[in-house]
Amino acid sequence: MHENTSDNTNSTVGTAAHITTPKLTWTEVLSGEREQPYFRELLDFVESERRTGTVVYPKNAEVFNALQCTPFDQAKVVIIGQDPYHGPNQAHGLCFSVKAPTPPPPSLVNIFLELEGDLGIARSKQGDLEPWARQGVLLLNSVLTVEEGKPGSHALRGWERFTDRIIRELNDHGSHIVFMLWGAYAQKKGAFVDRAKHLVLEAPHPSPLSAYRGFLGCKHFSQANDYLLQHGLVPVDWRLSDHL
């Protein structure tokens, strides 16, 4: 498995490029982590699983898709998921997101339902959230790979340490970033985020099991955009392609 955490230097997200000073890249801030023995062992494990015929999601080229779509210096919103979807034609490296023609899974349906209630954006029929990522919304799972049909199968292999480092670098080097922490898992993972430097929004997970306990009605999307505007940053256009 070959790691690819290169930055898309051609991406433009308006004034969002001013969030971090100086302009750093994922390669720079994660270089020390990628050299740690645990990380090489992690990549070797995933590569070995694929080589022996185990189906692992997402495909190799999309494991680091969140970092590829959202350069470090342009991240202005962070949404934290747990691990990738474990069914075929779902996971593609962005948390909660699925590529067409796969219909939005239940949690994403509830995210769209909240968008509709919060900002009046009609529910999207497709679930590819890459347009958000290209605007600076880091869609980061805590664990970046999973075996087909076995949720949580790659947990505690090292991904959590790696993604903790991602969040810590954003916390330390960024300013005025919105962290959306949905559910106890994400809230625990983002507990160290500096509330004096960033906006932390917490709500229950959008899963059908918990969305009605406070996710629906949380108005995180409008709160995020209001905060970005207050700090001179470009708000996120939360509409997807079928709205444009």
XYZ file of N, CA, C and O in Angstrom, residues 14-116:
412
model
N -11.187 30.540 -1.560
C -11.324 31.932 -1.177
C -10.348 32.304 -0.095
O -9.189 31.922 -0.111
N -10.812 33.090 0.876
C -9.941 33.537 1.941
C -9.639 32.451 2.951
O -8.899 32.691 3.899
N -10.196 31.252 2.757
C -9.932 30.183 3.703
C -8.459 29.837 3.767
O -7.992 29.262 4.737
N -7.682 30.185 2.735
C -6.257 29.898 2.739
C -5.530 30.665 3.833
O -4.379 30.381 4.129
N -6.175 31.635 4.464
C -5.547 32.424 5.505
C -5.746 31.810 6.885
O -5.317 32.390 7.880
N -6.390 30.640 6.966
C -6.707 30.073 8.263
C -5.443 29.686 9.015
O -5.353 29.864 10.207
N -4.452 29.123 8.354
C -3.231 28.710 9.017
C -2.083 29.588 8.561
O -1.987 29.958 7.401
N -1.204 29.936 9.472
C -0.050 30.768 9.174
C 1.168 30.166 9.850
O 1.163 29.950 11.051
N 2.268 29.910 9.115
C 2.351 30.020 7.666
C 1.599 28.885 6.975
O 1.094 27.991 7.646
N 1.533 28.934 5.642
C 0.822 27.900 4.900
C 1.609 26.599 4.977
O 2.699 26.480 4.442
N 1.028 25.631 5.663
C 1.641 24.329 5.824
C 0.897 23.312 4.975
O -0.242 23.533 4.573
N 1.526 22.182 4.724
C 0.911 21.102 3.962
C 0.763 19.878 4.856
O 1.434 19.743 5.889
N -0.102 18.969 4.451
C -0.227 17.716 5.183
C 1.106 16.974 5.228
O 1.457 16.384 6.255
N 1.833 16.994 4.131
C 3.122 16.301 4.082
C 4.048 16.829 5.166
O 4.723 16.061 5.864
N 4.070 18.142 5.351
C 4.949 18.741 6.351
C 4.515 18.406 7.771
O 5.322 17.988 8.605
N 3.231 18.569 8.057
C 2.798 18.399 9.447
C 2.714 16.935 9.861
O 2.760 16.624 11.057
N 2.609 16.022 8.895
C 2.475 14.611 9.226
C 3.742 13.807 8.963
O 3.750 12.589 9.156
N 4.819 14.475 8.545
C 6.028 13.741 8.173
C 6.566 12.915 9.335
O 6.957 11.754 9.163
N 6.580 13.490 10.531
C 7.079 12.740 11.675
C 6.216 11.548 12.011
O 6.727 10.478 12.376
N 4.906 11.693 11.883
C 3.999 10.592 12.192
C 4.158 9.459 11.195
O 4.122 8.278 11.552
N 4.345 9.809 9.936
C 4.467 8.780 8.898
C 5.756 7.971 9.042
O 5.864 6.883 8.488
N 6.713 8.507 9.777
C 7.980 7.798 9.980
C 7.954 6.885 11.198
O 8.899 6.128 11.425
N 6.873 6.942 11.975
C 6.789 6.111 13.172
C 6.611 4.635 12.799
O 5.907 4.305 11.845
N 7.238 3.732 13.542
C 7.101 2.299 13.232
C 5.651 1.821 13.171
O 5.296 0.994 12.329
N 4.794 2.327 14.050
C 3.405 1.866 14.059
C 2.725 2.155 12.729
O 1.876 1.371 12.281
N 3.100 3.283 12.100
C 2.422 3.664 10.864
C 2.852 2.760 9.716
O 2.016 2.345 8.897
N 4.122 2.427 9.649
C 4.583 1.478 8.628
C 3.937 0.116 8.842
O 3.512 -0.548 7.889
N 3.825 -0.315 10.101
C 3.169 -1.592 10.398
C 1.697 -1.564 9.987
O 1.161 -2.553 9.475
N 1.055 -0.429 10.193
C -0.349 -0.265 9.801
C -0.512 -0.395 8.294
O -1.386 -1.134 7.811
N 0.319 0.327 7.541
C 0.222 0.240 6.086
C 0.541 -1.163 5.593
O -0.093 -1.660 4.650
N 1.521 -1.811 6.225
C 1.866 -3.181 5.844
C 0.700 -4.129 6.111
O 0.430 -5.037 5.320
N 0.008 -3.928 7.221
C -1.152 -4.762 7.544
C -2.231 -4.622 6.474
O -2.764 -5.621 5.982
N -2.562 -3.381 6.109
C -3.618 -3.169 5.115
C -3.199 -3.750 3.765
O -3.999 -4.397 3.079
N -1.947 -3.533 3.389
C -1.462 -4.080 2.117
C -1.521 -5.602 2.122
O -1.910 -6.227 1.126
N -1.151 -6.211 3.250
C -1.186 -7.673 3.359
C -2.606 -8.196 3.248
O -2.861 -9.221 2.589
N -3.548 -7.502 3.867
C -4.949 -7.910 3.776
C -5.427 -7.902 2.323
O -6.078 -8.848 1.865
N -5.099 -6.864 1.617
C -5.512 -6.788 0.207
C -4.830 -7.877 -0.616
O -5.461 -8.509 -1.475
N -3.556 -8.081 -0.362
C -2.780 -9.034 -1.163
C -3.292 -10.458 -1.000
O -3.233 -11.263 -1.938
N -3.815 -10.772 0.186
C -4.295 -12.136 0.423
C -5.765 -12.321 0.044
O -6.351 -13.367 0.310
N -6.351 -11.316 -0.591
C -7.691 -11.445 -1.125
C -8.802 -10.877 -0.271
O -9.974 -10.925 -0.672
N -8.472 -10.339 0.888
C -9.498 -9.706 1.717
C -9.950 -8.415 1.052
O -9.129 -7.613 0.596
N -11.243 -8.201 0.982
C -11.777 -6.964 0.408
C -11.728 -5.878 1.477
O -12.308 -6.025 2.556
N -11.000 -4.811 1.169
C -10.824 -3.704 2.097
C -11.370 -2.440 1.453
O -11.106 -2.157 0.285
N -12.145 -1.683 2.220
C -12.676 -0.406 1.756
C -12.039 0.730 2.548
O -11.718 0.564 3.719
N -11.879 1.909 1.900
C -12.098 2.156 0.472
C -10.955 1.576 -0.349
O -10.015 1.019 0.214
N -11.033 1.718 -1.659
C -9.950 1.211 -2.491
C -8.671 1.974 -2.169
O -8.701 3.088 -1.631
N -7.550 1.384 -2.510
C -6.248 1.882 -2.097
C -6.039 3.365 -2.423
O -5.542 4.140 -1.590
N -6.445 3.763 -3.610
C -6.191 5.137 -4.054
C -7.018 6.169 -3.300
O -6.752 7.370 -3.400
N -8.041 5.703 -2.544
C -8.944 6.640 -1.870
C -8.808 6.657 -0.351
O -9.546 7.375 0.329
N -7.845 5.906 0.181
C -7.702 5.829 1.638
C -7.471 7.211 2.247
O -8.032 7.561 3.290
N -6.658 8.020 1.588
C -6.319 9.345 2.110
C -7.073 10.456 1.366
O -6.615 11.588 1.279
N -8.244 10.117 0.860
C -9.013 11.064 0.054
C -9.356 12.339 0.813
O -9.397 13.432 0.242
N -9.616 12.225 2.113
C -9.964 13.418 2.895
C -8.838 14.440 2.851
O -9.087 15.649 2.717
N -7.596 13.965 2.952
C -6.451 14.876 2.918
C -6.184 15.388 1.511
O -5.748 16.526 1.332
N -6.450 14.556 0.523
C -6.228 14.976 -0.855
C -7.221 16.047 -1.287
O -6.880 16.955 -2.038
N -8.455 15.945 -0.806
C -9.498 16.892 -1.220
C -9.456 18.196 -0.437
O -9.920 19.230 -0.931
N -8.930 18.153 0.781
C -8.927 19.332 1.641
C -7.505 19.608 2.117
O -7.050 19.024 3.108
N -6.758 20.465 1.428
C -5.399 20.800 1.859
C -5.383 21.356 3.278
O -6.341 21.994 3.730
N -4.288 21.135 3.968
C -4.172 21.524 5.374
C -4.478 22.998 5.598
O -5.229 23.363 6.502
N -3.916 23.854 4.782
C -4.056 25.292 5.012
C -5.428 25.824 4.622
O -5.734 26.987 4.858
N -6.282 24.973 4.032
C -7.607 25.413 3.613
C -8.733 24.791 4.445
O -9.909 25.073 4.207
N -8.381 23.983 5.442
C -9.407 23.354 6.267
C -10.071 24.397 7.158
O -9.414 25.101 7.914
N -11.396 24.499 7.051
C -12.124 25.460 7.880
C -13.265 24.819 8.659
O -13.789 25.419 9.596
N -13.669 23.621 8.261
C -14.656 22.832 9.005
C -14.127 21.403 9.075
O -13.578 20.894 8.094
N -14.280 20.767 10.232
C -13.878 19.366 10.391
C -15.088 18.575 10.882
O -15.695 18.928 11.902
N -15.450 17.537 10.138
C -16.498 16.606 10.553
C -15.828 15.252 10.785
O -15.108 14.753 9.902
N -16.048 14.669 11.947
C -15.353 13.441 12.323
C -16.324 12.261 12.296
O -17.370 12.283 12.958
N -15.961 11.248 11.525
C -16.699 9.993 11.511
C -15.916 8.919 12.243
O -14.846 9.174 12.798
N -16.423 7.680 12.218
C -15.767 6.605 12.956
C -14.928 5.729 12.039
O -13.710 5.818 12.050
N -15.548 4.873 11.227
C -14.786 4.131 10.239
C -15.582 4.064 8.946
O -16.758 4.417 8.918
N -14.947 3.658 7.837
C -15.625 3.716 6.537
C -16.825 2.786 6.458
O -16.938 1.806 7.197
N -17.723 3.101 5.522
C -18.805 2.161 5.203
C -18.182 0.834 4.799
O -17.166 0.785 4.113
N -18.813 -0.266 5.183
C -18.220 -1.582 4.960
C -18.930 -2.385 3.881
O -18.688 -3.589 3.736
N -19.806 -1.729 3.103
C -20.471 -2.403 1.991
C -19.889 -1.970 0.658
O -19.187 -0.957 0.573
N -20.174 -2.715 -0.405
C -19.644 -2.358 -1.725
C -20.219 -1.045 -2.240
O -21.354 -0.675 -1.930
N -19.406 -0.342 -3.020
C -19.815 0.897 -3.695
C -20.293 1.970 -2.713
O -21.225 2.724 -2.999
N -19.635 2.047 -1.557
C -19.990 3.062 -0.571
C -18.784 3.941 -0.230
O -18.706 5.089 -0.640
N -17.860 3.406 0.547
C -16.758 4.216 1.063
C -15.849 4.711 -0.062
O -15.480 3.954 -0.958
N -15.480 5.991 0.026
C -14.473 6.518 -0.899
C -13.562 7.529 -0.205
O -13.020 8.431 -0.825
N -13.373 7.352 1.102
C -12.370 8.131 1.821
C -12.861 9.411 2.449
O -12.056 10.137 3.028
N -14.153 9.715 2.350
C -14.731 10.901 2.973
C -15.839 10.437 3.910
O -16.754 9.727 3.480
N -15.782 10.819 5.175
C -16.772 10.310 6.123
C -18.177 10.733 5.728
O -18.396 11.833 5.228
N -19.115 9.840 5.927
C -20.547 9.978 5.637
C -20.865 10.012 4.143
O -22.030 9.954 3.765
N -19.880 10.097 3.274
C -20.090 10.321 1.847
C -20.125 9.017 1.068
O -19.413 8.059 1.392
N -20.956 8.968 0.027
C -20.986 7.855 -0.921
C -21.063 8.424 -2.331
O -21.669 9.459 -2.560
N -20.446 7.729 -3.262
C -20.496 8.163 -4.660
C -21.768 7.668 -5.326
O -22.293 6.601 -5.000
N -22.247 8.455 -6.288
C -23.376 8.027 -7.111
C -22.969 6.778 -7.894
O -21.801 6.631 -8.254
N -23.891 5.846 -8.148
C -25.343 5.948 -7.923
C -25.802 5.399 -6.573
O -27.002 5.224 -6.380
N -24.853 5.129 -5.661
C -25.253 4.621 -4.347
C -26.125 5.655 -3.633
O -25.723 6.818 -3.495
N -27.300 5.289 -3.177
C -28.166 6.256 -2.482
C -27.589 6.627 -1.119
O -26.847 5.845 -0.519
N -27.911 7.793 -0.605
C -27.401 8.202 0.706
C -27.822 7.208 1.795
O -28.992 6.854 1.898
N -26.868 6.761 2.610
C -27.209 5.888 3.738
C -28.019 6.648 4.798
O -28.109 7.883 4.752
N -28.597 5.939 5.769
C -29.511 6.577 6.724
C -28.934 7.781 7.474
O -29.626 8.791 7.636
N -27.691 7.702 7.940
C -27.114 8.849 8.665
C -26.999 10.064 7.760
O -27.259 11.199 8.186
N -26.623 9.826 6.517
C -26.498 10.943 5.575
C -27.869 11.513 5.225
O -28.009 12.734 5.053
N -28.872 10.662 5.154
C -30.238 11.148 4.939
C -30.614 12.127 6.050
O -31.197 13.193 5.805
N -30.255 11.798 7.279
C -30.564 12.690 8.395
C -29.734 13.966 8.360
O -30.206 15.030 8.776
N -28.507 13.885 7.868
C -27.704 15.100 7.679
C -28.392 16.023 6.679
O -28.510 17.235 6.903
N -28.876 15.442 5.591
C -29.589 16.248 4.592
C -30.899 16.796 5.160
O -31.309 17.910 4.830
N -31.549 16.011 6.006
C -32.788 16.468 6.636
C -32.510 17.679 7.526
O -33.277 18.656 7.535
N -31.398 17.644 8.258
C -31.030 18.777 9.100
C -30.654 19.994 8.251
O -31.005 21.129 8.600
N -29.961 19.771 7.154
C -29.641 20.882 6.239
C -30.907 21.553 5.735
O -30.979 22.780 5.635
N -31.907 20.736 5.439
C -33.166 21.283 4.948
C -33.842 22.126 6.033
O -34.316 23.241 5.772
